[in-house]
Amino acid sequence: MPGDSSVNFSVLHRICKLVVLLCFLHIAVTVVFYVRSFDFHLAFVQNQQSNNNIPMFRNTNRVVSSGLEPAKEEKILEQPVKKLEKCPETSPLLVGPLRVEFNFTVDLELVKKENPNVQPGGRFKPKDCEALQKVAIIIAFRYREEHLKYWLHYLHPILQRQQLDYGVYVIKQDGNDTFNKCRLLNTGYAEALKEYDYNCFVFNDVDVIPMDDRNTYKCFSQPRHLAVSLDKFDFRLPYVQCFGGATSLSKEQYLKINGFPNNYWGWGGEDDDIYNRVVTSGMSISRPDSEIGKCRMIRHNRDKLNDPNPQRFNLLSHTQETMYKDGINSLKTQVLSIQKLDLFTMITVDVGKQ
């Protein structure tokens, strides 16, 4: 019996050791599975947070599914937008002297096809560089459809080669009352600024076409007379105070002279009044040389209801007294319609009555 009890004790001891070993094994397996499940949960949480932090907008463009694999799509989205360099001071696209003729019929559909980069409303900006100036070209208009066609035919290619960020605004006087050019130009200035932050304004007669694309339609440190040498005057400046046909003023220069006079009805005097305003404001007129400044004028009879203004000489003698109360700060016109056409913006205006 003593022998049997020692045997039983030995067996029991072994069983206890086995149980303890199994317990340790169970605990070890439990710990391993717990650690692995915790790591998986942590990775899942981090992945969710990472997804929530992906921006909905990148470079102001909304992120939309492209159908690409996620890695490829993310790579495309992260490509930075390349900032354009400034256009050079002198465009490399200029060709110099141009042949300007008016002995053919202009087809505006063809002009549109030949200028595919001109956007509705007559807007254009270079694609390969950032223009140095934002230029609004403003034309006072009535009864001159054929002249306008020539202007669009010649000027759009010129302005694009000059690498300008520009828009063309044709300001049409409504009705059959006496013409008032300056009210139309002032209205064009005000309306153009409602559309875009232009910093330069070119005021161009519809019948004046430059003959050299180096005569850049931009603004300078002083108000610029662009139509220096007209064929009408044998390509000579008729008098020193001449400041008509085509001129440019920066926004600051325009405001300094209070825009243009509103009280010139009919033909004549307003351009000289603007010259007086420039000089009175302490500025001077800048001009290109007589070769680059050559322009052609489309010959025509004077428009109906645009007879010479009999009051022009009296008005001119009082420019210094009237310029700060008669101008853009006193403009009263009514815009009747705005049409965004293929090659220009047409703004029809009621200028009131004399």
Tab-separated table of C-alpha atoms in Angstrom:
chain	number	residue	atom	x	y	z
A	1	MET	CA	0.000	0.000	0.000
A	2	PRO	CA	2.816	2.450	0.722
A	3	GLY	CA	4.140	1.834	-2.771
A	4	ASP	CA	0.783	2.536	-4.380
A	5	SER	CA	0.400	5.827	-2.608
A	6	SER	CA	3.800	7.070	-3.782
A	7	VAL	CA	2.846	6.168	-7.331
A	8	ASN	CA	-0.456	8.011	-7.056
A	9	PHE	CA	1.287	11.075	-5.686
A	10	SER	CA	3.765	11.072	-8.562
A	11	VAL	CA	0.977	10.876	-11.152
A	12	LEU	CA	-0.945	13.647	-9.434
A	13	HIS	CA	2.144	15.830	-9.399
A	14	ARG	CA	2.651	15.372	-13.115
A	15	ILE	CA	-0.996	16.159	-13.861
A	16	CYS	CA	-0.735	19.376	-11.847
A	17	LYS	CA	2.368	20.425	-13.764
A	18	LEU	CA	0.575	19.726	-17.061
A	19	VAL	CA	-2.443	21.775	-15.996
A	20	VAL	CA	-0.217	24.678	-14.997
A	21	LEU	CA	1.595	24.461	-18.324
A	22	LEU	CA	-1.702	24.461	-20.201
A	23	CYS	CA	-2.817	27.517	-18.207
A	24	PHE	CA	0.338	29.383	-19.132
A	25	LEU	CA	-0.121	28.383	-22.787
A	26	HIS	CA	-3.734	29.605	-22.749
A	27	ILE	CA	-2.703	32.899	-21.196
A	28	ALA	CA	0.059	33.365	-23.775
A	29	VAL	CA	-2.296	32.673	-26.690
A	30	THR	CA	-4.867	35.084	-25.231
A	31	VAL	CA	-2.267	37.840	-24.872
A	32	VAL	CA	-1.030	37.376	-28.456
A	33	PHE	CA	-4.542	37.580	-29.899
A	34	TYR	CA	-5.339	40.611	-27.746
A	35	VAL	CA	-2.227	42.497	-28.894
A	36	ARG	CA	-2.894	41.693	-32.555
A	37	SER	CA	-6.534	42.816	-32.304
A	38	PHE	CA	-5.454	46.101	-30.606
A	39	ASP	CA	-2.938	46.837	-33.387
A	40	PHE	CA	-5.595	46.211	-36.014
A	41	HIS	CA	-8.069	48.529	-34.243
A	42	LEU	CA	-5.429	51.278	-33.929
A	43	ALA	CA	-4.549	51.013	-37.634
A	44	PHE	CA	-8.234	51.183	-38.547
A	45	VAL	CA	-8.772	54.349	-36.458
A	46	GLN	CA	-5.696	56.019	-37.952
A	47	ASN	CA	-6.846	55.157	-41.447
A	48	GLN	CA	-10.296	56.652	-40.771
A	49	GLN	CA	-8.759	59.856	-39.413
A	50	SER	CA	-6.455	60.078	-42.420
A	51	ASN	CA	-9.419	59.756	-44.779
A	52	ASN	CA	-11.356	62.409	-42.901
A	53	ASN	CA	-8.457	64.863	-43.241
A	54	ILE	CA	-8.312	64.717	-47.060
A	55	PRO	CA	-9.325	68.243	-48.199
A	56	MET	CA	-12.488	68.622	-50.301
A	57	PHE	CA	-10.918	71.490	-52.250
A	58	ARG	CA	-7.410	71.710	-53.626
A	59	ASN	CA	-6.137	74.761	-55.565
A	60	THR	CA	-9.746	76.063	-55.563
A	61	ASN	CA	-10.856	73.079	-57.708
A	62	ARG	CA	-13.411	70.686	-56.293
A	63	VAL	CA	-12.193	67.095	-55.870
A	64	VAL	CA	-14.351	64.810	-57.985
A	65	SER	CA	-13.919	61.110	-58.698
A	66	SER	CA	-11.966	60.658	-61.925
A	67	GLY	CA	-12.324	56.899	-62.274
A	68	LEU	CA	-8.568	56.457	-61.737
A	69	GLU	CA	-6.961	54.227	-59.126
A	70	PRO	CA	-6.720	56.090	-55.764
A	71	ALA	CA	-2.922	56.351	-55.863
A	72	LYS	CA	-2.886	57.773	-59.397
A	73	GLU	CA	-5.750	60.181	-58.652
A	74	GLU	CA	-4.018	61.492	-55.531
A	75	LYS	CA	-0.805	62.047	-57.512
A	76	ILE	CA	-2.656	64.105	-60.116
A	77	LEU	CA	-4.431	66.213	-57.466
A	78	GLU	CA	-1.160	67.084	-55.748
A	79	GLN	CA	0.426	68.575	-58.869
A	80	PRO	CA	0.903	72.326	-58.160
A	81	VAL	CA	-0.649	74.931	-60.464
A	82	LYS	CA	2.152	76.535	-62.445
A	83	LYS	CA	2.225	80.313	-62.025
A	84	LEU	CA	2.669	82.167	-65.288
A	85	GLU	CA	5.629	84.495	-65.652
A	86	LYS	CA	5.019	88.151	-66.478
A	87	CYS	CA	4.844	88.987	-70.166
A	88	PRO	CA	7.888	90.924	-71.413
A	89	GLU	CA	7.736	94.717	-71.597
A	90	THR	CA	7.980	94.476	-75.388
A	91	SER	CA	6.090	91.572	-76.914
A	92	PRO	CA	8.200	89.250	-79.107
A	93	LEU	CA	5.142	88.718	-81.347
A	94	LEU	CA	5.116	92.205	-82.881
A	95	VAL	CA	5.660	92.567	-86.619
A	96	GLY	CA	5.966	96.365	-86.966
A	97	PRO	CA	4.449	98.364	-89.867
A	98	LEU	CA	1.117	97.088	-91.208
A	99	ARG	CA	-0.775	97.490	-94.447
A	100	VAL	CA	-4.177	99.010	-93.651
A	101	GLU	CA	-6.766	99.205	-96.431
A	102	PHE	CA	-10.514	99.796	-96.507
A	103	ASN	CA	-11.312	98.574	-100.034
A	104	PHE	CA	-12.861	95.219	-99.061
A	105	THR	CA	-15.882	93.924	-97.197
A	106	VAL	CA	-15.331	92.596	-93.684
A	107	ASP	CA	-17.097	89.372	-92.727
A	108	LEU	CA	-17.381	89.233	-88.933
A	109	GLU	CA	-17.858	85.460	-89.012
A	110	LEU	CA	-14.460	85.200	-90.678
A	111	VAL	CA	-12.950	87.619	-88.147
A	112	LYS	CA	-14.291	85.379	-85.385
A	113	LYS	CA	-12.742	82.260	-86.979
A	114	GLU	CA	-9.415	84.040	-87.433
A	115	ASN	CA	-9.374	85.008	-83.740
A	116	PRO	CA	-10.453	81.819	-81.933
A	117	ASN	CA	-8.902	82.888	-78.617
A	118	VAL	CA	-11.106	85.979	-78.315
A	119	GLN	CA	-13.838	85.188	-75.801
A	120	PRO	CA	-17.455	86.474	-75.852
A	121	GLY	CA	-17.633	90.155	-75.104
A	122	GLY	CA	-14.329	90.765	-76.896
A	123	ARG	CA	-12.198	89.486	-73.999
A	124	PHE	CA	-8.701	88.084	-74.341
A	125	LYS	CA	-5.704	87.314	-72.152
A	126	PRO	CA	-2.430	85.589	-73.084
A	127	LYS	CA	-2.158	81.885	-72.266
A	128	ASP	CA	1.609	81.632	-71.905
A	129	CYS	CA	2.341	84.676	-69.721
A	130	GLU	CA	0.623	87.115	-67.371
A	131	ALA	CA	-0.193	90.425	-69.074
A	132	LEU	CA	1.410	93.508	-67.564
A	133	GLN	CA	-1.793	95.546	-67.811
A	134	LYS	CA	-5.540	94.986	-67.890
A	135	VAL	CA	-6.858	97.209	-70.658
A	136	ALA	CA	-10.429	98.254	-71.450
A	137	ILE	CA	-10.783	99.630	-74.981
A	138	ILE	CA	-13.772	101.957	-75.181
A	139	ILE	CA	-15.394	103.165	-78.407
A	140	ALA	CA	-18.149	105.794	-78.582
A	141	PHE	CA	-20.523	104.659	-81.305
A	142	ARG	CA	-23.541	105.427	-83.472
A	143	TYR	CA	-24.318	104.769	-87.161
A	144	ARG	CA	-20.851	103.340	-87.893
A	145	GLU	CA	-21.374	99.603	-88.415
A	146	GLU	CA	-18.977	99.301	-91.376
A	147	HIS	CA	-16.260	101.261	-89.584
A	148	LEU	CA	-16.610	99.018	-86.540
A	149	LYS	CA	-16.127	95.931	-88.719
A	150	TYR	CA	-12.812	97.284	-90.024
A	151	TRP	CA	-11.740	98.179	-86.503
A	152	LEU	CA	-12.457	94.663	-85.223
A	153	HIS	CA	-10.749	93.097	-88.239
A	154	TYR	CA	-7.498	94.992	-87.681
A	155	LEU	CA	-7.357	95.548	-83.927
A	156	HIS	CA	-8.038	92.104	-82.478
A	157	PRO	CA	-4.910	90.562	-84.056
A	158	ILE	CA	-2.840	93.610	-83.052
A	159	LEU	CA	-4.008	93.571	-79.439
A	160	GLN	CA	-3.341	89.837	-79.100
A	161	ARG	CA	0.200	90.215	-80.457
A	162	GLN	CA	0.732	92.977	-77.893
A	163	GLN	CA	0.015	90.361	-75.176
A	164	LEU	CA	-2.637	92.436	-73.444
A	165	ASP	CA	-5.338	91.297	-71.057
A	166	TYR	CA	-8.073	93.306	-72.762
A	167	GLY	CA	-11.775	93.773	-73.401
A	168	VAL	CA	-13.536	95.756	-76.155
A	169	TYR	CA	-16.535	97.909	-75.189
A	170	VAL	CA	-18.639	99.617	-77.845
A	171	ILE	CA	-20.830	102.249	-76.198
A	172	LYS	CA	-23.789	103.015	-78.438
A	173	GLN	CA	-25.891	106.163	-78.033
A	174	ASP	CA	-29.584	105.355	-78.184
A	175	GLY	CA	-32.061	107.503	-80.108
A	176	ASN	CA	-31.571	110.304	-82.609
A	177	ASP	CA	-30.666	113.242	-80.408
A	178	THR	CA	-27.416	115.211	-80.695
A	179	PHE	CA	-24.338	113.013	-80.196
A	180	ASN	CA	-22.414	113.253	-76.923
A	181	LYS	CA	-19.128	111.390	-77.232
A	182	CYS	CA	-17.777	112.033	-73.734
A	183	ARG	CA	-20.883	110.858	-71.914
A	184	LEU	CA	-20.538	107.599	-73.802
A	185	LEU	CA	-16.828	107.292	-72.936
A	186	ASN	CA	-17.461	108.047	-69.257
A	187	THR	CA	-20.225	105.432	-69.222
A	188	GLY	CA	-17.890	102.919	-70.848
A	189	TYR	CA	-15.279	103.520	-68.152
A	190	ALA	CA	-17.819	103.007	-65.364
A	191	GLU	CA	-19.408	99.896	-66.891
A	192	ALA	CA	-16.102	98.215	-67.739
A	193	LEU	CA	-14.978	98.492	-64.107
A	194	LYS	CA	-18.139	96.701	-63.001
A	195	GLU	CA	-16.982	93.655	-64.955
A	196	TYR	CA	-13.236	93.492	-64.344
A	197	ASP	CA	-10.469	95.240	-62.431
A	198	TYR	CA	-9.058	97.126	-65.422
A	199	ASN	CA	-6.161	99.464	-64.653
A	200	CYS	CA	-5.773	101.031	-68.105
A	201	PHE	CA	-8.311	102.578	-70.476
A	202	VAL	CA	-7.889	103.226	-74.197
A	203	PHE	CA	-10.412	105.556	-75.828
A	204	ASN	CA	-10.468	104.881	-79.558
A	205	ASP	CA	-12.488	106.582	-82.308
A	206	VAL	CA	-14.144	103.860	-84.360
A	207	ASP	CA	-12.642	105.207	-87.598
A	208	VAL	CA	-8.983	105.334	-86.444
A	209	ILE	CA	-6.765	102.296	-87.120
A	210	PRO	CA	-3.067	102.056	-86.085
A	211	MET	CA	-0.590	101.162	-88.832
A	212	ASP	CA	2.101	99.673	-86.574
A	213	ASP	CA	1.584	97.094	-83.831
A	214	ARG	CA	4.548	98.531	-81.895
A	215	ASN	CA	2.152	101.360	-80.989
A	216	THR	CA	1.088	99.476	-77.878
A	217	TYR	CA	-2.428	100.013	-76.532
A	218	LYS	CA	-1.365	100.317	-72.911
A	219	CYS	CA	-0.846	103.016	-70.290
A	220	PHE	CA	2.328	104.915	-69.488
A	221	SER	CA	3.602	107.175	-66.717
A	222	GLN	CA	1.795	110.072	-68.448
A	223	PRO	CA	-1.435	110.112	-70.473
A	224	ARG	CA	-0.682	108.726	-73.929
A	225	HIS	CA	-1.678	110.082	-77.336
A	226	LEU	CA	-1.605	107.019	-79.603
A	227	ALA	CA	-2.942	108.481	-82.885
A	228	VAL	CA	0.022	110.787	-83.484
A	229	SER	CA	0.353	110.736	-87.278
A	230	LEU	CA	-2.970	110.512	-89.115
A	231	ASP	CA	-3.091	110.151	-92.879
A	232	LYS	CA	-5.819	112.796	-92.815
A	233	PHE	CA	-3.139	115.303	-91.745
A	234	ASP	CA	-0.392	113.924	-94.034
A	235	PHE	CA	0.967	111.879	-91.122
A	236	ARG	CA	1.837	114.952	-89.077
A	237	LEU	CA	0.595	116.173	-85.732
A	238	PRO	CA	-1.789	119.007	-86.641
A	239	TYR	CA	-1.132	120.994	-83.440
A	240	VAL	CA	0.675	120.402	-80.162
A	241	GLN	CA	-2.489	120.302	-78.057
A	242	CYS	CA	-4.030	117.541	-80.202
A	243	PHE	CA	-5.230	114.678	-77.988
A	244	GLY	CA	-7.811	112.746	-79.990
A	245	GLY	CA	-8.323	109.700	-82.205
A	246	ALA	CA	-6.850	107.173	-79.786
A	247	THR	CA	-5.627	107.904	-76.251
A	248	SER	CA	-4.790	105.923	-73.131
A	249	LEU	CA	-5.064	106.843	-69.464
A	250	SER	CA	-4.474	104.734	-66.398
A	251	LYS	CA	-7.261	104.562	-63.857
A	252	GLU	CA	-5.362	106.978	-61.622
A	253	GLN	CA	-4.780	109.457	-64.472
A	254	TYR	CA	-8.421	109.308	-65.528
A	255	LEU	CA	-9.656	110.004	-62.004
A	256	LYS	CA	-7.101	112.783	-61.569
A	257	ILE	CA	-8.743	114.733	-64.420
A	258	ASN	CA	-12.242	113.727	-63.252
A	259	GLY	CA	-12.842	111.814	-66.470
A	260	PHE	CA	-14.201	113.655	-69.496
A	261	PRO	CA	-16.557	116.671	-69.789
A	262	ASN	CA	-20.242	115.783	-70.135
A	263	ASN	CA	-21.396	119.101	-71.624
A	264	TYR	CA	-19.976	118.883	-75.169
A	265	TRP	CA	-22.837	118.138	-77.578
A	266	GLY	CA	-22.120	117.596	-81.265
A	267	TRP	CA	-18.715	117.672	-82.941
A	268	GLY	CA	-15.545	119.337	-81.689
A	269	GLY	CA	-13.890	120.695	-78.570
A	270	GLU	CA	-14.030	117.712	-76.225
A	271	ASP	CA	-10.554	116.391	-77.124
A	272	ASP	CA	-9.006	119.817	-76.470
A	273	ASP	CA	-10.889	120.035	-73.194
A	274	ILE	CA	-9.366	116.703	-72.150
A	275	TYR	CA	-5.911	118.029	-73.069
A	276	ASN	CA	-6.576	121.096	-70.858
A	277	ARG	CA	-7.598	118.798	-68.002
A	278	VAL	CA	-4.374	116.812	-68.295
A	279	VAL	CA	-2.190	119.926	-68.240
A	280	THR	CA	-4.203	121.564	-65.451
A	281	SER	CA	-3.709	118.421	-63.349
A	282	GLY	CA	0.073	118.748	-63.634
A	283	MET	CA	0.550	115.945	-66.148
A	284	SER	CA	1.867	115.992	-69.701
A	285	ILE	CA	1.105	114.141	-72.921
A	286	SER	CA	3.408	111.298	-74.010
A	287	ARG	CA	3.538	110.089	-77.603
A	288	PRO	CA	5.264	107.402	-79.686
A	289	ASP	CA	7.455	108.649	-82.502
A	290	SER	CA	5.768	109.733	-85.725
A	291	GLU	CA	6.548	106.468	-87.542
A	292	ILE	CA	5.246	104.092	-84.897
A	293	GLY	CA	2.320	106.443	-84.228
A	294	LYS	CA	1.013	106.358	-87.813
A	295	CYS	CA	-2.736	105.737	-88.153
A	296	ARG	CA	-5.288	105.639	-90.904
A	297	MET	CA	-8.707	107.249	-90.653
A	298	ILE	CA	-11.696	105.861	-92.543
A	299	ARG	CA	-13.001	108.703	-94.683
A	300	HIS	CA	-16.684	109.468	-94.224
A	301	ASN	CA	-19.226	112.240	-94.147
A	302	ARG	CA	-20.028	113.711	-90.757
A	303	ASP	CA	-22.809	111.848	-88.999
A	304	LYS	CA	-26.301	113.201	-88.777
A	305	LEU	CA	-26.982	115.086	-85.553
A	306	ASN	CA	-23.247	115.583	-84.970
A	307	ASP	CA	-22.855	119.103	-86.311
A	308	PRO	CA	-20.047	121.355	-85.034
A	309	ASN	CA	-20.700	122.482	-81.476
A	310	PRO	CA	-21.141	126.297	-81.506
A	311	GLN	CA	-20.417	126.450	-77.762
A	312	ARG	CA	-17.092	124.606	-77.911
A	313	PHE	CA	-14.771	127.636	-77.770
A	314	ASN	CA	-16.628	129.153	-74.840
A	315	LEU	CA	-16.562	125.823	-72.991
A	316	LEU	CA	-12.844	125.422	-73.639
A	317	SER	CA	-12.087	128.776	-72.076
A	318	HIS	CA	-13.587	127.596	-68.762
A	319	THR	CA	-12.065	124.118	-68.437
A	320	GLN	CA	-10.143	124.969	-65.255
A	321	GLU	CA	-13.330	126.195	-63.599
A	322	THR	CA	-15.570	123.297	-64.638
A	323	MET	CA	-13.358	120.192	-64.694
A	324	TYR	CA	-13.735	119.228	-61.042
A	325	LYS	CA	-17.526	119.475	-61.055
A	326	ASP	CA	-18.232	118.225	-64.585
A	327	GLY	CA	-16.917	114.748	-65.321
A	328	ILE	CA	-17.172	111.185	-64.077
A	329	ASN	CA	-18.367	112.503	-60.700
A	330	SER	CA	-21.419	114.156	-62.310
A	331	LEU	CA	-22.239	111.559	-64.986
A	332	LYS	CA	-25.955	110.898	-65.435
A	333	THR	CA	-26.740	108.346	-68.121
A	334	GLN	CA	-28.951	105.283	-68.257
A	335	VAL	CA	-27.694	101.916	-69.480
A	336	LEU	CA	-30.476	100.336	-71.540
A	337	SER	CA	-28.840	97.036	-72.483
A	338	ILE	CA	-25.580	95.087	-72.371
A	339	GLN	CA	-24.915	92.491	-75.070
A	340	LYS	CA	-21.987	90.079	-74.966
A	341	LEU	CA	-21.288	89.542	-78.660
A	342	ASP	CA	-18.542	87.364	-80.122
A	343	LEU	CA	-15.999	90.144	-80.694
A	344	PHE	CA	-17.095	92.970	-78.394
A	345	THR	CA	-19.479	94.060	-75.666
A	346	MET	CA	-22.227	96.377	-76.896
A	347	ILE	CA	-23.625	98.744	-74.253
A	348	THR	CA	-26.592	100.844	-75.347
A	349	VAL	CA	-26.980	104.085	-73.404
A	350	ASP	CA	-29.497	106.889	-73.025
A	351	VAL	CA	-27.269	109.963	-72.616
A	352	GLY	CA	-30.145	112.364	-72.028
A	353	LYS	CA	-30.873	115.515	-73.993
A	354	GLN	CA	-28.996	118.731	-74.607
